[in-house]
mmCIF file of N, CA and C in Angstrom:
data_model
loop_
_atom_site.group_PDB
_atom_site.id
_atom_site.type_symbol
_atom_site.label_atom_id
_atom_site.label_comp_id
_atom_site.label_asym_id
_atom_site.label_seq_id
_atom_site.Cartn_x
_atom_site.Cartn_y
_atom_site.Cartn_z
ATOM 1 N N UNK A 24 2.161 6.454 -28.775
ATOM 2 C CA UNK A 24 3.250 5.588 -28.221
ATOM 3 C C UNK A 24 2.549 4.733 -27.096
ATOM 4 N N UNK A 25 2.910 3.512 -27.229
ATOM 5 C CA UNK A 25 2.414 2.477 -26.254
ATOM 6 C C UNK A 25 3.114 2.334 -24.961
ATOM 7 N N UNK A 26 2.400 2.049 -24.008
ATOM 8 C CA UNK A 26 3.063 1.935 -22.544
ATOM 9 C C UNK A 26 2.584 0.585 -21.999
ATOM 10 N N UNK A 27 3.677 -0.186 -21.554
ATOM 11 C CA UNK A 27 3.324 -1.422 -20.804
ATOM 12 C C UNK A 27 3.355 -1.083 -19.414
ATOM 13 N N UNK A 28 2.234 -1.312 -18.653
ATOM 14 C CA UNK A 28 2.128 -1.090 -17.387
ATOM 15 C C UNK A 28 1.759 -2.308 -16.536
ATOM 16 N N UNK A 29 2.245 -2.110 -15.256
ATOM 17 C CA UNK A 29 1.788 -3.091 -14.055
ATOM 18 C C UNK A 29 1.258 -2.080 -13.136
ATOM 19 N N UNK A 30 0.024 -2.304 -12.727
ATOM 20 C CA UNK A 30 -0.632 -1.540 -11.709
ATOM 21 C C UNK A 30 -1.108 -2.418 -10.617
ATOM 22 N N UNK A 31 -0.640 -2.067 -9.381
ATOM 23 C CA UNK A 31 -1.015 -2.800 -8.198
ATOM 24 C C UNK A 31 -1.790 -1.826 -7.360
ATOM 25 N N UNK A 32 -2.672 -2.344 -6.513
ATOM 26 C CA UNK A 32 -3.484 -1.557 -5.474
ATOM 27 C C UNK A 32 -3.782 -2.323 -4.281
ATOM 28 N N UNK A 33 -3.909 -1.556 -3.213
ATOM 29 C CA UNK A 33 -4.190 -2.190 -1.942
ATOM 30 C C UNK A 33 -5.329 -1.311 -1.300
ATOM 31 N N UNK A 34 -6.615 -1.509 -1.294
ATOM 32 C CA UNK A 34 -7.703 -0.652 -0.909
ATOM 33 C C UNK A 34 -8.478 -1.395 0.063
ATOM 34 N N UNK A 35 -8.692 -0.822 1.216
ATOM 35 C CA UNK A 35 -9.427 -1.311 2.310
ATOM 36 C C UNK A 35 -10.950 -1.435 2.064
ATOM 37 N N UNK A 36 -11.559 -0.490 1.280
ATOM 38 C CA UNK A 36 -12.910 -0.236 1.145
ATOM 39 C C UNK A 36 -13.365 -1.180 -0.049
ATOM 40 N N UNK A 37 -14.199 -2.175 0.408
ATOM 41 C CA UNK A 37 -14.502 -3.208 -0.612
ATOM 42 C C UNK A 37 -15.192 -2.743 -1.859
ATOM 43 N N UNK A 38 -16.237 -1.751 -1.768
ATOM 44 C CA UNK A 38 -16.745 -1.083 -2.857
ATOM 45 C C UNK A 38 -15.697 -0.282 -3.731
ATOM 46 N N UNK A 39 -14.871 0.466 -3.142
ATOM 47 C CA UNK A 39 -13.968 1.206 -4.019
ATOM 48 C C UNK A 39 -12.957 0.168 -4.615
ATOM 49 N N UNK A 40 -12.585 -0.765 -4.057
ATOM 50 C CA UNK A 40 -11.682 -1.884 -4.462
ATOM 51 C C UNK A 40 -12.393 -2.599 -5.721
ATOM 52 N N UNK A 41 -13.526 -2.859 -5.582
ATOM 53 C CA UNK A 41 -14.444 -3.556 -6.813
ATOM 54 C C UNK A 41 -14.438 -2.495 -7.928
ATOM 55 N N UNK A 42 -14.751 -1.259 -7.666
ATOM 56 C CA UNK A 42 -14.797 -0.125 -8.646
ATOM 57 C C UNK A 42 -13.452 -0.096 -9.444
ATOM 58 N N UNK A 43 -12.425 0.021 -8.631
ATOM 59 C CA UNK A 43 -11.028 0.009 -9.334
ATOM 60 C C UNK A 43 -10.977 -1.183 -10.220
ATOM 61 N N UNK A 44 -11.095 -2.411 -9.699
ATOM 62 C CA UNK A 44 -10.986 -3.740 -10.515
ATOM 63 C C UNK A 44 -11.699 -3.547 -11.690
ATOM 64 N N UNK A 45 -12.944 -3.248 -11.714
ATOM 65 C CA UNK A 45 -13.828 -3.111 -12.880
ATOM 66 C C UNK A 45 -13.308 -2.180 -13.866
ATOM 67 N N UNK A 46 -12.800 -0.990 -13.376
ATOM 68 C CA UNK A 46 -12.417 0.061 -14.261
ATOM 69 C C UNK A 46 -11.076 -0.501 -14.986
ATOM 70 N N UNK A 47 -10.269 -1.059 -14.216
ATOM 71 C CA UNK A 47 -8.809 -1.543 -14.827
ATOM 72 C C UNK A 47 -9.109 -2.687 -15.660
ATOM 73 N N UNK A 48 -10.145 -3.503 -15.444
ATOM 74 C CA UNK A 48 -10.502 -4.509 -16.481
ATOM 75 C C UNK A 48 -10.738 -4.288 -17.881
ATOM 76 N N UNK A 49 -11.067 -2.957 -18.018
ATOM 77 C CA UNK A 49 -11.390 -2.361 -19.282
ATOM 78 C C UNK A 49 -9.925 -2.059 -20.151
ATOM 79 N N UNK A 50 -8.922 -2.069 -19.413
ATOM 80 C CA UNK A 50 -7.704 -1.823 -20.033
ATOM 81 C C UNK A 50 -6.706 -2.843 -19.927
ATOM 82 N N UNK A 51 -6.855 -3.926 -19.137
ATOM 83 C CA UNK A 51 -5.642 -4.924 -19.034
ATOM 84 C C UNK A 51 -6.182 -6.216 -18.522
ATOM 85 N N UNK A 52 -5.103 -6.898 -18.113
ATOM 86 C CA UNK A 52 -5.425 -8.523 -17.588
ATOM 87 C C UNK A 52 -5.104 -8.392 -16.126
ATOM 88 N N UNK A 53 -5.985 -9.025 -15.414
ATOM 89 C CA UNK A 53 -5.883 -9.124 -13.999
ATOM 90 C C UNK A 53 -5.084 -10.382 -13.841
ATOM 91 N N UNK A 54 -3.748 -10.215 -13.677
ATOM 92 C CA UNK A 54 -2.912 -11.391 -13.745
ATOM 93 C C UNK A 54 -2.670 -11.954 -12.279
ATOM 94 N N UNK A 55 -2.963 -11.190 -11.190
ATOM 95 C CA UNK A 55 -3.002 -11.798 -9.888
ATOM 96 C C UNK A 55 -4.058 -10.777 -9.077
ATOM 97 N N UNK A 56 -4.290 -11.144 -7.896
ATOM 98 C CA UNK A 56 -5.203 -10.327 -7.100
ATOM 99 C C UNK A 56 -4.587 -8.954 -6.954
ATOM 100 N N UNK A 57 -5.433 -7.983 -7.326
ATOM 101 C CA UNK A 57 -5.011 -6.609 -7.144
ATOM 102 C C UNK A 57 -3.816 -6.223 -7.946
ATOM 103 N N UNK A 58 -3.618 -6.903 -9.033
ATOM 104 C CA UNK A 58 -2.413 -6.751 -9.982
ATOM 105 C C UNK A 58 -3.030 -6.631 -11.393
ATOM 106 N N UNK A 59 -2.837 -5.640 -12.144
ATOM 107 C CA UNK A 59 -3.160 -5.567 -13.559
ATOM 108 C C UNK A 59 -2.007 -5.411 -14.449
ATOM 109 N N UNK A 60 -1.905 -5.980 -15.601
ATOM 110 C CA UNK A 60 -0.937 -5.774 -16.558
ATOM 111 C C UNK A 60 -1.702 -5.307 -17.825
ATOM 112 N N UNK A 61 -1.015 -4.259 -18.555
ATOM 113 C CA UNK A 61 -1.721 -3.729 -19.656
ATOM 114 C C UNK A 61 -0.788 -3.059 -20.624
ATOM 115 N N UNK A 62 -1.165 -2.904 -21.830
ATOM 116 C CA UNK A 62 -0.599 -2.161 -22.915
ATOM 117 C C UNK A 62 -1.546 -1.096 -23.343
ATOM 118 N N UNK A 63 -1.163 0.223 -23.068
ATOM 119 C CA UNK A 63 -2.146 1.245 -23.320
ATOM 120 C C UNK A 63 -1.423 2.343 -24.157
ATOM 121 N N UNK A 64 -2.238 3.134 -24.823
ATOM 122 C CA UNK A 64 -1.636 4.320 -25.542
ATOM 123 C C UNK A 64 -1.725 5.520 -24.580
ATOM 124 N N UNK A 65 -1.213 6.650 -25.054
ATOM 125 C CA UNK A 65 -0.953 7.860 -24.334
ATOM 126 C C UNK A 65 -2.365 8.349 -23.765
ATOM 127 N N UNK A 66 -3.320 8.360 -24.465
ATOM 128 C CA UNK A 66 -4.585 8.714 -24.087
ATOM 129 C C UNK A 66 -5.157 7.915 -22.971
ATOM 130 N N UNK A 67 -5.140 6.534 -23.129
ATOM 131 C CA UNK A 67 -5.579 5.539 -22.284
ATOM 132 C C UNK A 67 -4.836 5.781 -20.955
ATOM 133 N N UNK A 68 -3.524 5.807 -20.984
ATOM 134 C CA UNK A 68 -2.642 6.005 -19.830
ATOM 135 C C UNK A 68 -3.190 7.274 -19.047
ATOM 136 N N UNK A 69 -3.384 8.376 -19.679
ATOM 137 C CA UNK A 69 -3.855 9.550 -18.961
ATOM 138 C C UNK A 69 -5.279 9.294 -18.302
ATOM 139 N N UNK A 70 -6.224 8.693 -18.966
ATOM 140 C CA UNK A 70 -7.430 8.278 -18.475
ATOM 141 C C UNK A 70 -7.324 7.369 -17.109
ATOM 142 N N UNK A 71 -6.446 6.526 -17.139
ATOM 143 C CA UNK A 71 -6.164 5.632 -15.945
ATOM 144 C C UNK A 71 -5.611 6.376 -14.920
ATOM 145 N N UNK A 72 -4.549 7.261 -15.176
ATOM 146 C CA UNK A 72 -4.008 7.972 -14.110
ATOM 147 C C UNK A 72 -4.865 8.886 -13.454
ATOM 148 N N UNK A 73 -5.956 9.701 -14.376
ATOM 149 C CA UNK A 73 -6.869 10.512 -13.714
ATOM 150 C C UNK A 73 -7.820 9.803 -12.782
ATOM 151 N N UNK A 74 -8.355 8.694 -13.472
ATOM 152 C CA UNK A 74 -9.230 7.858 -12.616
ATOM 153 C C UNK A 74 -8.590 7.438 -11.163
ATOM 154 N N UNK A 75 -7.342 6.941 -11.282
ATOM 155 C CA UNK A 75 -6.700 6.555 -9.815
ATOM 156 C C UNK A 75 -6.560 7.620 -9.059
ATOM 157 N N UNK A 76 -6.034 8.864 -9.509
ATOM 158 C CA UNK A 76 -5.862 9.941 -8.637
ATOM 159 C C UNK A 76 -7.141 10.443 -8.023
ATOM 160 N N UNK A 77 -8.183 10.421 -8.762
ATOM 161 C CA UNK A 77 -9.363 10.844 -8.297
ATOM 162 C C UNK A 77 -10.021 9.826 -7.305
ATOM 163 N N UNK A 78 -9.854 8.645 -7.461
ATOM 164 C CA UNK A 78 -10.630 7.631 -6.595
ATOM 165 C C UNK A 78 -9.621 6.969 -5.382
ATOM 166 N N UNK A 79 -8.368 7.106 -5.493
ATOM 167 C CA UNK A 79 -7.680 6.455 -4.432
ATOM 168 C C UNK A 79 -7.693 7.527 -3.144
ATOM 169 N N UNK A 80 -8.227 6.929 -2.148
ATOM 170 C CA UNK A 80 -8.335 7.906 -0.886
ATOM 171 C C UNK A 80 -7.097 8.188 -0.181
ATOM 172 N N UNK A 81 -7.110 8.916 0.688
ATOM 173 C CA UNK A 81 -5.899 9.366 1.414
ATOM 174 C C UNK A 81 -5.777 8.671 2.776
ATOM 175 N N UNK A 82 -6.709 7.451 2.841
ATOM 176 C CA UNK A 82 -6.728 6.692 4.006
ATOM 177 C C UNK A 82 -5.483 6.019 4.103
ATOM 178 N N UNK A 83 -4.924 5.891 5.574
ATOM 179 C CA UNK A 83 -3.724 5.346 5.917
ATOM 180 C C UNK A 83 -3.762 3.800 5.288
ATOM 181 N N UNK A 84 -2.726 3.368 4.659
ATOM 182 C CA UNK A 84 -2.637 2.053 4.183
ATOM 183 C C UNK A 84 -3.165 1.916 2.790
ATOM 184 N N UNK A 85 -3.948 2.603 2.286
ATOM 185 C CA UNK A 85 -4.479 2.526 0.947
ATOM 186 C C UNK A 85 -3.487 3.058 -0.156
ATOM 187 N N UNK A 86 -3.181 2.330 -1.236
ATOM 188 C CA UNK A 86 -2.316 2.889 -2.209
ATOM 189 C C UNK A 86 -2.492 2.291 -3.628
ATOM 190 N N UNK A 87 -2.063 2.847 -4.584
ATOM 191 C CA UNK A 87 -2.009 2.273 -5.917
ATOM 192 C C UNK A 87 -0.578 2.593 -6.415
ATOM 193 N N UNK A 88 -0.011 1.646 -7.081
ATOM 194 C CA UNK A 88 1.313 1.810 -7.704
ATOM 195 C C UNK A 88 1.321 1.431 -9.225
ATOM 196 N N UNK A 89 1.951 2.375 -9.977
ATOM 197 C CA UNK A 89 1.882 2.193 -11.481
ATOM 198 C C UNK A 89 3.366 2.049 -11.902
ATOM 199 N N UNK A 90 3.629 0.908 -12.450
ATOM 200 C CA UNK A 90 4.928 0.597 -12.900
ATOM 201 C C UNK A 90 4.906 0.614 -14.439
ATOM 202 N N UNK A 91 5.780 1.526 -15.117
ATOM 203 C CA UNK A 91 5.875 1.395 -16.586
ATOM 204 C C UNK A 91 7.220 0.791 -16.856
ATOM 205 N N UNK A 92 7.028 -0.354 -17.789
ATOM 206 C CA UNK A 92 8.186 -1.196 -18.158
ATOM 207 C C UNK A 92 8.687 -0.666 -19.564
ATOM 208 N N UNK A 93 10.010 -0.629 -19.556
ATOM 209 C CA UNK A 93 10.579 -0.082 -20.790
ATOM 210 C C UNK A 93 10.883 -1.376 -21.607
ATOM 211 N N UNK A 94 11.165 -1.294 -22.947
ATOM 212 C CA UNK A 94 11.183 -2.475 -23.720
ATOM 213 C C UNK A 94 12.417 -3.479 -23.249
ATOM 214 N N UNK A 95 13.383 -2.919 -22.771
ATOM 215 C CA UNK A 95 14.484 -3.723 -22.347
ATOM 216 C C UNK A 95 13.984 -4.421 -21.076
ATOM 217 N N UNK A 96 13.314 -3.803 -20.251
ATOM 218 C CA UNK A 96 12.738 -4.553 -19.009
ATOM 219 C C UNK A 96 11.787 -5.510 -19.411
ATOM 220 N N UNK A 97 10.855 -5.384 -20.421
ATOM 221 C CA UNK A 97 9.967 -6.399 -20.657
ATOM 222 C C UNK A 97 10.713 -7.771 -21.272
ATOM 223 N N UNK A 98 11.916 -7.510 -21.911
ATOM 224 C CA UNK A 98 12.534 -8.737 -22.223
ATOM 225 C C UNK A 98 13.095 -9.548 -21.323
ATOM 226 N N UNK A 99 13.169 -8.972 -20.110
ATOM 227 C CA UNK A 99 13.817 -9.560 -18.860
ATOM 228 C C UNK A 99 12.762 -10.157 -17.933
ATOM 229 N N UNK A 100 11.627 -10.125 -18.194
ATOM 230 C CA UNK A 100 10.412 -10.620 -17.418
ATOM 231 C C UNK A 100 10.573 -11.970 -17.363
ATOM 232 N N UNK A 101 10.482 -12.670 -16.109
ATOM 233 C CA UNK A 101 10.516 -14.125 -15.985
ATOM 234 C C UNK A 101 9.153 -14.529 -15.335
ATOM 235 N N UNK A 102 8.520 -15.467 -15.952
ATOM 236 C CA UNK A 102 7.154 -15.870 -15.389
ATOM 237 C C UNK A 102 7.436 -17.337 -14.918
ATOM 238 N N UNK A 103 7.069 -17.548 -13.721
ATOM 239 C CA UNK A 103 6.963 -18.844 -13.254
ATOM 240 C C UNK A 103 5.681 -19.490 -12.897
ATOM 241 N N UNK A 104 5.334 -20.725 -13.262
ATOM 242 C CA UNK A 104 4.031 -21.230 -13.052
ATOM 243 C C UNK A 104 2.868 -20.852 -14.227
ATOM 244 N N UNK A 105 1.735 -21.119 -13.908
ATOM 245 C CA UNK A 105 0.639 -20.922 -14.833
ATOM 246 C C UNK A 105 0.218 -19.461 -14.711
ATOM 247 N N UNK A 106 -0.575 -19.053 -15.632
ATOM 248 C CA UNK A 106 -1.066 -17.665 -15.642
ATOM 249 C C UNK A 106 -1.228 -17.021 -17.032
ATOM 250 N N UNK A 107 -1.693 -15.810 -17.093
ATOM 251 C CA UNK A 107 -1.831 -15.112 -18.318
ATOM 252 C C UNK A 107 -0.539 -14.447 -18.742
ATOM 253 N N UNK A 108 -0.290 -14.334 -20.061
ATOM 254 C CA UNK A 108 0.970 -13.722 -20.411
ATOM 255 C C UNK A 108 0.503 -12.567 -21.310
ATOM 256 N N UNK A 109 1.119 -11.421 -21.035
ATOM 257 C CA UNK A 109 0.907 -10.223 -21.855
ATOM 258 C C UNK A 109 2.007 -9.600 -22.582
ATOM 259 N N UNK A 110 2.933 -10.498 -22.760
ATOM 260 C CA UNK A 110 4.166 -10.170 -23.464
ATOM 261 C C UNK A 110 3.829 -9.731 -24.966
ATOM 262 N N UNK A 111 4.088 -8.296 -25.275
ATOM 263 C CA UNK A 111 3.791 -7.902 -26.691
ATOM 264 C C UNK A 111 4.587 -8.368 -27.696
ATOM 265 N N UNK A 112 5.591 -9.179 -27.405
ATOM 266 C CA UNK A 112 6.390 -9.862 -28.485
ATOM 267 C C UNK A 112 5.874 -11.188 -28.794
ATOM 268 N N UNK A 113 4.889 -11.777 -28.206
ATOM 269 C CA UNK A 113 4.291 -12.796 -28.675
ATOM 270 C C UNK A 113 2.988 -12.571 -29.278
ATOM 271 N N UNK A 114 2.807 -13.121 -30.540
ATOM 272 C CA UNK A 114 1.626 -12.902 -31.274
ATOM 273 C C UNK A 114 1.461 -14.027 -32.300
ATOM 274 N N UNK A 115 0.195 -14.139 -32.708
ATOM 275 C CA UNK A 115 -0.076 -15.213 -33.632
ATOM 276 C C UNK A 115 -0.778 -14.537 -34.858
ATOM 277 N N UNK A 116 -0.481 -14.964 -36.013
ATOM 278 C CA UNK A 116 -1.050 -14.488 -37.291
ATOM 279 C C UNK A 116 -1.947 -15.395 -37.786
ATOM 280 N N UNK A 117 -3.241 -15.003 -37.899
ATOM 281 C CA UNK A 117 -4.401 -15.811 -38.403
ATOM 282 C C UNK A 117 -4.612 -15.555 -39.700
#
């Protein structure tokens, strides 16, 4: 089963923030600063959750949020301005 996720993070440590950014780049699109959008399967979602739980410190102010979007929610996404689109309903046949 595929999961469409939006992951946001706010990390004060520069090295850790860079490590998280590099890790999430393997799974999704960096749509804005400290925001990733991705479509992942069950196994990939577990890997991402495990990585974030292991690496997010308990420092005050540091956090990561994972939003899973349902199919109905995805149909109601509005995007204003330029930027990358990760809408799974948009595709091209070559």
